[in-house]
XYZ file of C-alpha atoms in Angstrom:
618
model
C 79.664 -7.885 11.856
C 77.602 -5.203 13.593
C 77.895 -2.201 11.963
C 74.562 -0.425 11.210
C 73.642 3.400 11.098
C 70.108 4.879 11.401
C 69.041 7.868 9.430
C 66.631 10.422 9.938
C 66.589 13.120 7.212
C 64.316 15.234 5.556
C 64.298 13.265 2.415
C 63.745 9.424 1.154
C 66.642 8.920 -0.357
C 68.039 9.783 3.165
C 71.537 9.412 2.650
C 73.113 12.665 3.742
C 71.101 15.031 1.404
C 70.098 17.552 3.884
C 73.922 17.598 4.886
C 75.181 18.224 1.572
C 72.593 20.579 0.223
C 73.774 24.009 -0.912
C 71.927 27.171 -2.144
C 73.909 29.499 -4.243
C 73.614 32.860 -4.000
C 72.298 33.085 -7.615
C 71.571 30.516 -10.329
C 74.097 28.826 -12.066
C 74.860 27.874 -15.727
C 76.287 25.106 -17.098
C 80.161 24.294 -16.160
C 80.625 20.711 -16.873
C 80.918 18.481 -20.283
C 80.089 14.820 -19.668
C 82.336 12.494 -21.260
C 80.080 10.917 -23.885
C 80.212 7.052 -23.453
C 81.161 6.217 -26.804
C 84.590 6.853 -25.696
C 84.159 4.457 -22.520
C 85.044 0.898 -22.709
C 82.849 -0.720 -19.482
C 84.857 -3.675 -18.051
C 82.763 -3.916 -14.676
C 81.813 -7.375 -12.934
C 78.777 -5.796 -12.047
C 77.406 -3.597 -15.705
C 79.346 -5.942 -18.128
C 76.596 -8.728 -17.759
C 73.992 -6.311 -17.974
C 75.228 -5.189 -21.011
C 75.948 -8.244 -22.421
C 72.278 -9.237 -21.973
C 71.181 -5.948 -23.116
C 72.554 -7.127 -27.104
C 71.642 -10.672 -26.210
C 68.209 -10.522 -25.087
C 66.806 -7.182 -24.492
C 67.315 -6.056 -28.385
C 66.004 -9.015 -29.648
C 62.746 -8.954 -27.322
C 62.244 -5.462 -28.392
C 63.408 -5.620 -32.234
C 60.661 -9.295 -32.061
C 57.818 -7.238 -29.971
C 58.169 -4.688 -32.768
C 58.526 -6.697 -35.867
C 56.382 -9.764 -35.289
C 54.446 -9.535 -31.944
C 52.754 -6.128 -32.591
C 51.773 -3.861 -35.132
C 54.183 -1.177 -34.784
C 56.134 -1.813 -37.905
C 53.695 -2.748 -39.603
C 52.096 0.546 -39.165
C 55.089 2.524 -40.936
C 54.334 -0.238 -43.944
C 50.550 0.458 -44.069
C 51.420 4.285 -43.542
C 53.749 4.182 -46.865
C 51.020 2.484 -48.693
C 48.426 4.958 -47.578
C 46.151 1.564 -46.657
C 45.303 -0.553 -43.938
C 44.411 -0.101 -40.005
C 46.623 1.554 -37.255
C 46.717 -1.067 -34.658
C 48.058 -0.338 -30.918
C 48.096 3.094 -29.597
C 48.168 6.137 -30.861
C 52.128 7.014 -29.352
C 53.259 3.393 -30.795
C 55.656 4.914 -33.128
C 57.837 5.992 -30.142
C 58.488 2.505 -28.993
C 60.089 1.862 -32.715
C 62.338 5.095 -32.413
C 63.718 4.471 -28.659
C 64.476 0.837 -29.667
C 66.288 2.050 -32.913
C 67.806 4.733 -30.361
C 68.915 1.633 -28.369
C 70.497 -0.365 -31.686
C 72.245 3.235 -32.300
C 73.687 3.258 -28.820
C 74.778 -0.391 -29.003
C 76.688 -0.030 -32.439
C 78.599 2.720 -30.938
C 80.514 0.443 -28.803
C 79.587 -2.838 -30.247
C 79.362 -2.560 -34.000
C 77.406 -5.246 -35.627
C 76.574 -5.405 -39.306
C 73.751 -7.642 -38.858
C 72.120 -5.155 -36.261
C 73.002 -2.138 -38.278
C 71.133 -3.534 -41.483
C 68.392 -4.350 -39.335
C 68.454 -0.895 -38.217
C 68.277 0.463 -41.895
C 65.590 -1.691 -42.799
C 63.403 0.097 -40.159
C 64.720 3.411 -41.031
C 63.689 2.990 -44.563
C 60.250 2.028 -43.861
C 59.983 4.728 -41.631
C 61.150 7.371 -44.189
C 58.622 5.950 -46.936
C 55.846 6.946 -44.475
C 56.568 10.394 -44.402
C 54.110 12.759 -45.974
C 55.072 15.302 -48.879
C 54.666 18.101 -46.288
C 57.289 16.464 -44.132
C 54.689 15.160 -41.624
C 54.741 11.378 -39.995
C 52.798 9.787 -37.430
C 51.308 6.713 -38.285
C 48.306 7.168 -36.025
C 46.837 10.067 -38.099
C 47.881 8.832 -41.190
C 46.196 5.894 -40.881
C 42.878 7.740 -39.503
C 42.673 10.596 -40.914
C 45.039 13.019 -41.860
C 42.437 15.904 -41.159
C 42.473 15.261 -37.624
C 46.159 15.628 -37.019
C 47.610 18.611 -35.038
C 44.020 19.114 -32.984
C 44.647 17.295 -29.733
C 47.507 18.106 -28.124
C 47.490 15.114 -25.972
C 47.889 12.928 -28.844
C 51.429 12.565 -28.858
C 52.250 13.847 -31.943
C 55.371 16.270 -30.954
C 56.380 13.229 -28.448
C 57.014 10.930 -31.193
C 58.385 13.231 -33.496
C 61.050 14.037 -30.283
C 61.956 10.284 -29.985
C 62.108 9.756 -33.717
C 64.781 12.960 -33.161
C 66.709 11.305 -30.796
C 67.013 8.156 -32.539
C 67.765 9.766 -35.453
C 70.870 12.026 -33.913
C 71.866 8.440 -32.257
C 72.016 6.325 -35.457
C 73.983 9.442 -37.277
C 76.647 9.583 -34.456
C 76.528 5.723 -34.598
C 77.007 5.156 -38.773
C 77.222 8.889 -40.198
C 74.221 8.055 -42.053
C 71.922 11.106 -42.484
C 68.497 9.647 -44.026
C 66.753 9.065 -40.475
C 68.096 12.383 -39.776
C 66.552 14.086 -43.035
C 63.233 12.797 -42.042
C 63.770 14.211 -38.726
C 64.492 17.919 -39.627
C 61.725 17.744 -42.273
C 59.300 17.013 -39.620
C 60.688 19.796 -37.421
C 60.006 22.019 -40.445
C 56.775 21.047 -40.861
C 56.128 21.771 -37.472
C 57.940 25.193 -37.401
C 55.546 25.797 -40.398
C 52.431 25.704 -38.553
C 53.511 26.881 -34.700
C 55.687 29.348 -33.254
C 55.876 33.100 -32.728
C 53.038 34.670 -34.720
C 51.668 31.548 -35.809
C 49.318 28.551 -33.980
C 50.028 27.898 -30.011
C 50.752 24.850 -29.026
C 51.235 22.869 -25.821
C 52.750 19.316 -26.196
C 50.704 17.091 -23.926
C 53.515 14.919 -23.413
C 56.894 16.858 -23.265
C 59.829 15.155 -25.156
C 60.127 17.469 -27.920
C 61.940 20.098 -26.172
C 65.331 18.264 -25.285
C 64.698 16.414 -28.815
C 65.026 19.704 -30.607
C 68.085 20.835 -28.889
C 69.603 17.552 -29.692
C 68.847 18.394 -33.507
C 70.421 21.834 -33.308
C 73.637 20.548 -31.241
C 73.767 18.083 -34.522
C 72.603 20.292 -36.982
C 73.786 23.610 -35.451
C 70.429 25.318 -36.878
C 69.511 27.748 -34.353
C 65.980 27.855 -35.250
C 65.429 24.176 -33.717
C 66.872 25.359 -30.620
C 64.726 28.672 -30.484
C 61.677 26.343 -31.339
C 62.365 24.355 -28.130
C 62.473 27.681 -26.091
C 59.458 29.048 -27.744
C 57.518 25.348 -26.732
C 58.582 25.675 -23.193
C 57.361 29.391 -22.947
C 53.980 28.327 -24.241
C 53.170 26.558 -21.075
C 51.621 28.095 -18.368
C 49.455 30.571 -20.218
C 46.593 28.914 -21.059
C 47.248 28.048 -24.828
C 46.520 24.260 -23.720
C 43.350 22.809 -24.523
C 40.821 20.054 -23.514
C 41.780 17.736 -26.979
C 39.095 15.909 -28.718
C 38.058 13.903 -25.294
C 38.187 16.663 -22.723
C 41.129 14.666 -20.634
C 42.960 17.943 -20.626
C 43.798 19.127 -17.112
C 46.656 21.738 -16.729
C 48.048 20.246 -13.511
C 48.364 16.827 -15.098
C 50.137 18.576 -18.017
C 52.740 21.213 -16.098
C 50.465 23.848 -17.831
C 49.316 25.606 -14.503
C 52.394 28.269 -14.549
C 54.947 29.482 -16.777
C 57.767 27.340 -16.473
C 60.189 30.011 -14.950
C 57.509 30.000 -11.976
C 57.089 26.534 -11.093
C 57.903 25.695 -7.650
C 56.070 22.169 -7.164
C 56.231 19.106 -9.244
C 52.853 17.876 -10.280
C 51.015 15.834 -12.577
C 52.435 12.980 -14.849
C 55.812 11.962 -13.160
C 57.707 11.051 -16.846
C 56.196 14.215 -18.591
C 57.932 16.403 -15.715
C 61.103 14.678 -15.931
C 61.356 15.357 -19.546
C 60.512 18.999 -19.314
C 62.834 19.491 -16.473
C 65.827 18.022 -18.655
C 64.610 20.279 -22.098
C 64.095 23.409 -19.247
C 68.082 22.307 -18.417
C 69.153 22.007 -22.113
C 67.734 25.314 -23.170
C 68.943 26.909 -19.972
C 72.564 25.807 -20.793
C 72.443 27.269 -24.352
C 70.637 30.254 -23.827
C 72.177 30.946 -20.736
C 68.537 31.493 -19.171
C 69.420 31.513 -15.327
C 65.573 31.494 -14.595
C 65.045 28.165 -15.986
C 67.592 27.089 -13.569
C 66.047 29.005 -10.401
C 62.880 27.119 -11.275
C 64.930 23.756 -11.735
C 66.751 24.638 -8.319
C 63.246 24.847 -6.415
C 61.489 21.833 -8.326
C 64.370 19.619 -7.324
C 63.915 20.367 -3.774
C 60.202 19.201 -3.951
C 60.875 16.376 -6.018
C 63.947 15.204 -3.851
C 63.125 16.297 -0.314
C 59.473 15.519 -0.338
C 58.303 13.077 -3.252
C 60.374 10.981 -4.173
C 61.105 7.148 -2.910
C 64.054 5.387 -1.131
C 64.433 3.602 -4.260
C 65.206 7.171 -5.991
C 61.915 6.178 -7.604
C 59.125 8.927 -8.257
C 55.524 9.113 -9.079
C 52.997 7.680 -6.101
C 49.591 7.208 -7.866
C 48.460 5.026 -10.473
C 45.864 7.389 -11.327
C 47.734 10.110 -12.902
C 51.154 7.977 -12.966
C 52.655 10.751 -10.912
C 52.010 13.012 -8.087
C 49.439 13.554 -5.465
C 50.386 15.540 -2.227
C 54.008 15.865 -0.433
C 55.105 13.096 1.648
C 52.113 10.750 0.011
C 54.371 7.379 -0.909
C 52.456 4.315 -0.549
C 54.659 1.292 -0.752
C 52.306 -1.388 -1.704
C 50.412 0.975 -4.541
C 53.506 2.847 -5.530
C 53.625 3.654 -9.179
C 57.483 4.227 -9.885
C 57.460 3.479 -13.307
C 60.870 2.687 -14.719
C 60.585 5.675 -17.217
C 60.701 8.052 -14.564
C 63.479 6.640 -13.384
C 65.331 6.799 -15.999
C 63.821 10.504 -16.198
C 65.584 11.039 -12.932
C 69.456 9.906 -14.222
C 68.861 12.434 -17.217
C 67.747 15.290 -15.347
C 70.100 15.177 -12.332
C 72.785 14.612 -14.416
C 71.988 17.875 -16.089
C 72.070 19.579 -13.019
C 75.174 18.349 -11.989
C 76.655 19.876 -14.869
C 75.022 23.163 -13.770
C 76.583 23.165 -10.174
C 79.416 20.773 -9.805
C 77.617 19.271 -7.041
C 77.460 15.882 -5.939
C 74.277 15.769 -4.455
C 72.580 15.299 -7.790
C 75.078 12.362 -8.623
C 73.715 10.902 -5.601
C 70.315 10.955 -6.570
C 71.272 9.828 -10.366
C 73.209 6.905 -8.585
C 70.201 5.873 -6.427
C 67.466 6.039 -9.392
C 70.166 4.099 -11.685
C 70.869 1.225 -9.102
C 67.729 0.963 -7.911
C 64.750 2.526 -9.629
C 65.600 1.845 -13.036
C 67.535 -1.246 -13.139
C 64.582 -2.957 -11.109
C 62.831 -2.419 -14.429
C 64.738 -5.292 -16.063
C 65.159 -8.798 -15.414
C 68.542 -10.529 -14.660
C 68.294 -12.482 -17.994
C 67.169 -8.778 -19.401
C 64.048 -10.184 -21.304
C 60.939 -8.967 -19.245
C 60.251 -5.599 -17.764
C 58.935 -3.790 -14.808
C 56.537 -0.974 -15.905
C 55.546 -0.124 -11.702
C 58.078 -0.421 -9.737
C 56.469 -0.834 -5.975
C 58.268 -1.322 -2.940
C 55.925 -3.591 -1.264
C 54.539 -6.957 -2.923
C 51.645 -9.547 -2.228
C 53.124 -11.707 -5.000
C 51.240 -10.842 -7.631
C 53.377 -8.316 -9.074
C 55.592 -9.255 -12.264
C 58.092 -8.150 -14.875
C 56.556 -8.925 -18.313
C 57.996 -9.593 -21.888
C 56.120 -6.444 -23.216
C 53.117 -4.528 -22.224
C 49.757 -3.032 -24.347
C 52.141 0.284 -23.372
C 55.534 -0.834 -23.633
C 57.346 2.441 -23.137
C 59.416 1.164 -20.197
C 60.956 -1.495 -22.274
C 62.044 0.643 -24.779
C 63.287 2.768 -22.524
C 65.539 0.338 -21.037
C 66.852 -0.692 -24.316
C 68.311 2.876 -24.664
C 69.331 3.350 -21.313
C 71.528 0.847 -20.543
C 74.059 0.887 -23.624
C 74.126 4.375 -22.620
C 75.379 4.399 -18.919
C 79.020 5.279 -19.505
C 77.583 8.976 -19.985
C 77.449 9.327 -16.331
C 80.875 8.553 -15.251
C 83.091 11.599 -15.892
C 82.936 15.000 -16.965
C 85.331 17.379 -17.844
C 85.419 21.405 -17.057
C 88.011 24.328 -17.547
C 89.759 23.744 -14.137
C 88.844 20.113 -13.474
C 88.114 16.270 -14.396
C 85.352 14.933 -12.691
C 84.792 11.679 -11.665
C 81.243 10.741 -10.836
C 80.195 7.262 -10.996
C 82.532 3.584 -9.896
C 82.529 1.229 -12.131
C 85.200 -0.468 -14.174
C 86.234 1.104 -17.539
C 89.119 2.431 -19.604
C 88.458 5.701 -21.310
C 90.321 7.317 -24.235
C 89.566 10.857 -24.856
C 90.985 14.039 -25.996
C 91.171 16.862 -23.260
C 92.200 20.647 -23.977
C 93.716 18.724 -27.372
C 95.441 16.014 -24.673
C 95.119 12.859 -25.372
C 94.078 11.118 -21.894
C 93.455 7.886 -20.651
C 90.982 6.984 -17.731
C 91.139 3.585 -16.374
C 89.092 2.570 -13.426
C 89.427 -0.514 -11.059
C 86.621 -1.470 -8.500
C 84.467 -3.835 -7.479
C 81.502 -1.309 -6.891
C 78.636 -1.721 -5.873
C 79.482 -4.474 -3.461
C 82.670 -2.851 -1.986
C 84.102 0.587 -1.865
C 87.366 0.600 -3.143
C 88.394 2.082 -6.182
C 91.485 2.610 -8.359
C 91.649 5.012 -10.901
C 94.814 6.062 -13.080
C 94.810 8.774 -15.358
C 97.725 9.147 -18.086
C 97.960 11.962 -20.266
C 100.569 12.838 -22.989
C 101.327 16.289 -21.287
C 100.584 18.065 -18.061
C 96.715 18.016 -18.146
C 97.024 21.113 -15.620
C 93.333 20.592 -14.037
C 92.163 19.474 -10.903
C 90.962 16.153 -10.027
C 87.504 16.110 -8.450
C 86.415 12.691 -6.768
C 82.964 12.336 -5.516
C 82.587 11.197 -2.096
C 78.927 9.720 -2.189
C 76.349 11.045 0.203
C 75.894 7.654 1.851
C 79.848 7.013 2.320
C 80.446 8.577 6.027
C 84.125 7.566 6.560
C 86.939 7.185 3.569
C 90.597 7.381 2.891
C 92.139 9.003 -0.325
C 95.583 7.927 -1.556
C 98.189 8.759 -4.388
C 100.588 6.207 -5.089
C 100.230 4.297 -1.963
C 100.471 7.333 0.078
C 97.388 8.861 1.915
C 96.434 12.310 1.064
C 93.951 14.496 3.211
C 92.452 16.282 0.486
C 89.985 19.334 0.764
C 86.266 18.855 -0.185
C 83.864 20.957 -2.423
C 80.127 19.990 -2.602
C 81.057 16.034 -2.063
C 83.818 15.791 -4.184
C 87.507 15.257 -2.514
C 89.698 17.893 -4.232
C 93.350 16.356 -5.777
C 95.464 19.329 -6.928
C 98.998 17.949 -6.638
C 98.979 14.954 -9.594
C 101.102 14.101 -12.466
C 100.207 11.417 -15.521
C 100.228 7.921 -14.272
C 99.550 8.361 -10.490
C 97.437 5.806 -9.097
C 94.641 7.481 -6.799
C 93.029 4.692 -4.567
C 89.556 5.368 -3.118
C 88.619 3.568 -0.180
C 84.889 3.918 0.701
C 83.825 2.263 4.070
C 80.503 0.311 3.055
C 78.226 -0.661 6.359
C 74.837 -1.843 6.404
C 72.314 1.374 7.274
C 69.555 1.164 8.958
C 67.281 4.114 7.015
C 64.088 5.877 8.622
C 61.628 7.629 6.498
C 60.569 11.536 7.213
C 57.844 11.335 9.752
C 55.623 12.927 7.977
C 55.372 10.124 5.319
C 52.627 8.101 7.653
C 53.193 5.052 5.316
C 56.619 4.171 6.834
C 55.916 5.246 10.679
C 57.321 2.371 12.695
C 59.448 1.389 9.800
C 63.004 1.277 8.420
C 64.667 0.162 5.199
C 68.311 -1.329 4.558
C 70.538 0.132 2.650
C 74.178 -0.499 1.716
C 76.454 1.447 -0.370
C 74.038 2.910 -3.371
C 71.648 -0.682 -3.094
C 68.627 -0.416 -1.298
C 67.573 -4.042 -0.119
C 64.329 -5.809 0.645
C 63.176 -8.869 1.864
C 61.420 -11.424 -0.525
C 59.463 -14.462 0.710
C 61.615 -17.092 -0.977
C 64.501 -16.476 1.295
C 62.459 -16.052 4.529
C 59.709 -17.512 6.625
C 56.354 -17.329 5.316
C 55.368 -14.742 8.049
C 58.483 -12.573 7.382
C 55.860 -9.612 7.188
C 55.603 -10.282 11.060
C 59.115 -9.865 11.448
C 61.030 -6.837 12.802
C 64.402 -4.668 12.850
C 65.312 -3.461 16.493
C 68.320 -1.263 17.804
C 70.080 -4.225 18.989
C 69.695 -5.976 15.341
C 72.976 -7.233 14.050
C 74.001 -7.491 10.217
C 76.031 -9.881 8.503
C 76.780 -9.122 5.015
C 77.151 -12.681 2.881
C 79.070 -12.949 -0.628
C 76.679 -15.331 -2.760
C 78.475 -15.243 -6.320
C 76.043 -18.096 -7.318
C 73.084 -16.273 -6.206
C 70.838 -13.924 -8.836
C 73.689 -13.075 -10.841
C 76.258 -12.883 -7.979
C 75.060 -10.571 -4.874
C 76.041 -9.873 -1.599
C 73.059 -10.313 0.926
C 72.151 -8.890 4.113
C 71.451 -11.418 6.984
C 69.628 -9.271 9.587
C 70.034 -11.257 13.399
C 67.570 -10.198 16.121
C 67.524 -12.411 19.183
C 66.565 -16.030 17.369
C 65.225 -14.119 14.505
C 67.124 -14.240 10.997
C 65.823 -12.566 7.937
C 67.900 -12.298 4.702
C 67.915 -9.281 2.167
C 68.607 -9.052 -1.179
C 69.222 -5.933 -3.428
C 66.030 -4.739 -4.559
C 67.010 -4.491 -7.749
C 67.157 -8.407 -8.134
C 63.458 -9.307 -6.584
C 61.290 -10.968 -8.760
C 63.525 -13.091 -10.626
C 62.950 -16.440 -8.794
C 59.897 -17.922 -7.722
C 56.658 -15.617 -7.324
C 56.365 -14.457 -3.670
C 55.761 -11.464 -0.974
C 58.588 -8.458 -1.065
C 58.878 -5.544 0.977
C 61.432 -2.620 1.881
C 60.044 -0.944 4.675
C 60.548 -3.655 7.919
C 58.764 -2.741 10.975
C 61.361 -1.865 13.394
C 60.951 -1.699 17.778
C 62.630 0.566 19.532
């Protein structure tokens, strides 16, 4: 096999983003609704083993760490009694809430009485720790309630936001309101202190904004949406303070400009992602085109100038975020797992506004590479930082003192079905490719979608849509940006569909038709933007949505001295017994052979060096 393609585009994703970029004449508002994962039953050779490991390993690890290995749950017990010390970091409550959200999502598609009982026990302890005025935060309850709401960087609203997300998820999963009631009381407490005509407040770590929108959508209480909007509008007006420790920096906290004036990403990467998600959610409901215009500008800055080929973001360990455009070191890359998950969240929202597949291209890249690398194949160890080069000393851990990433993965994995399909007035949208059966009502009609595929290992997808009555919608099937050649057929007859913003549009179809998408999946040699000085004279390897890397265990000890050339040939090898079953890539240059594995699989065997960007000679 001698298939390769050299790409050199002005973005590190480098899969055709520049070709697909379309700037509308004016900002758009939400046009697509996602099909919720609760309706999606995934049966997929790639994803099903990961979802199984989530249940058997990831959640048990989180539960054990929270209950037995750290003091996170004990903090709630102590707070309920009003005695004892607080252990850990001031924002550790959030790990409990995120793990609880992961439990809730798991229960939706995999009912488990024992797991639900465990969640109820946690919720009882959380509720018992709430103060009479509605306030809940174990750090301040145990270290001095007189100090609360004085330091904007102590994550009080951040923790509250994650509690709200968990409460909404658990209510959706079980119908139980206890944590939802705790959350509304905390929201009401905050609103008694902050808001128009009251105190100013700029949360140091965004999260509360998007959580309040979820609370509004669940309770239909307009005040929660309005409060989210108010918090967003607080930024960039000098209301932020340095707090008790003097660490407040406006750029780090996205507080330099009013959010609707933002043009460039800055500061802490995860905080940015949560901010942009909150802006998108409020914009959709408030019809705020100013927010959408700002998000368009920010997306260009992130993807075209500040994103790694893995879909990871955040190049600096110093601020867990950004320095300057095109500064993308490999060995010292930060690329926090939480930030990659945040890229999925944000890009899904951007796609809902626009119906543009370029956002799903980034979503997919971040999901399969940046986020999925964050958890081991066994599901029990985690990366916080995801570099693109290692000297053999960077490994996943069972837990972290700051454990935001393990708990983030615990809630992300069971919800991946959220990103497969969407609906709009005129169309049914197919965004991602994974085996599943989905049953849902669309326009009051019972619809079943069935997708069969071996993606991401090959590009063949079979889709069947069955509706009790005519659906009267287009089918919009995403053609990934990495795909340069494909065929589309209906009931075995090849069709030449029109395309719009990266989607093939099928207008003439009926219930029960079989749609086949066959995408060629060659090996690609990818080059970075020449302004990325760290990758001058280097290339990366990609196949389909997967970025590949060299790992020492598969290659000569001096593999870092190897190189690719224009004459390098590639062979894709099916290796069902390796790393959970993969397709590796063998690169041959003269008598030199290199073996590459998908980036998400690295550091699952013996320790050794790793690199994504490989020397290249013309």
